[in-house]
Coordinates of C-alpha atoms in Angstrom, one line a residue:
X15 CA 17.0 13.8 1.3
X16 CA 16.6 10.2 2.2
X17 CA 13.5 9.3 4.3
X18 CA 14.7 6.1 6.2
X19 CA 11.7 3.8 7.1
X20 CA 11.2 2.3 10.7
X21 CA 10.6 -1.5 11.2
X22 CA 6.7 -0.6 12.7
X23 CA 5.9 1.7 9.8
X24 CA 6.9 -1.1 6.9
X25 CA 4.5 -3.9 9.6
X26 CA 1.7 -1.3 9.4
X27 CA 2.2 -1.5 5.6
X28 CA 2.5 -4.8 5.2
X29 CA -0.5 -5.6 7.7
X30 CA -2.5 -3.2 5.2
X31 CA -1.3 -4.8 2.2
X32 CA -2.2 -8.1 3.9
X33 CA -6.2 -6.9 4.5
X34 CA -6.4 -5.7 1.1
X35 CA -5.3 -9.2 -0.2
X36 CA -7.7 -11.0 2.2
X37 CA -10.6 -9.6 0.8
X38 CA -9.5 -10.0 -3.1
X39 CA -10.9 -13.1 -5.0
X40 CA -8.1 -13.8 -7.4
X41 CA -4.8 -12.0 -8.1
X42 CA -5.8 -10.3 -11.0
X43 CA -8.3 -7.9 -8.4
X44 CA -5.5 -7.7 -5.7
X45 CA -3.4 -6.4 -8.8
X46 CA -6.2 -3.7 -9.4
X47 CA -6.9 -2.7 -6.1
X48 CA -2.9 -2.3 -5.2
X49 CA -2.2 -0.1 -8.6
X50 CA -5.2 2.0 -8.0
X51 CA -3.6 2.8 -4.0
X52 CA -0.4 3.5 -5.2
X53 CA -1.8 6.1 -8.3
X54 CA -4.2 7.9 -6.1
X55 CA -0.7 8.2 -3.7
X56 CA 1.2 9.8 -6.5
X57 CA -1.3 12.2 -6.8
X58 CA -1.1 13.4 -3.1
X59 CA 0.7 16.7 -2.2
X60 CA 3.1 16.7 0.3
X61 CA 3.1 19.1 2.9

């Protein structure tokens, strides 16, 4: 099954992605705190 994604839910992702950036020093911590997110979201369950 494909899940298709609507124009307001990839904003509200990239508005996210956005406000972590803002508050990272250098790109070496905005590296960090992105790959952290996206392992503690492989390790979700889906309903």
């Amino acid at each position: 099954m494909v899940e298709v994604m609507t124009d307001k839910q990839f904003k509200t992702i990239l508005e996210m992605v956005d406000m972590i950036l803002d508050g990272c020093k250098d790109l070496d911590e905005a590296k960090a705190k992105l790959k952290k997110l996206i392992e503690n979201q492989g390790t979700k369950k889906e309903d």
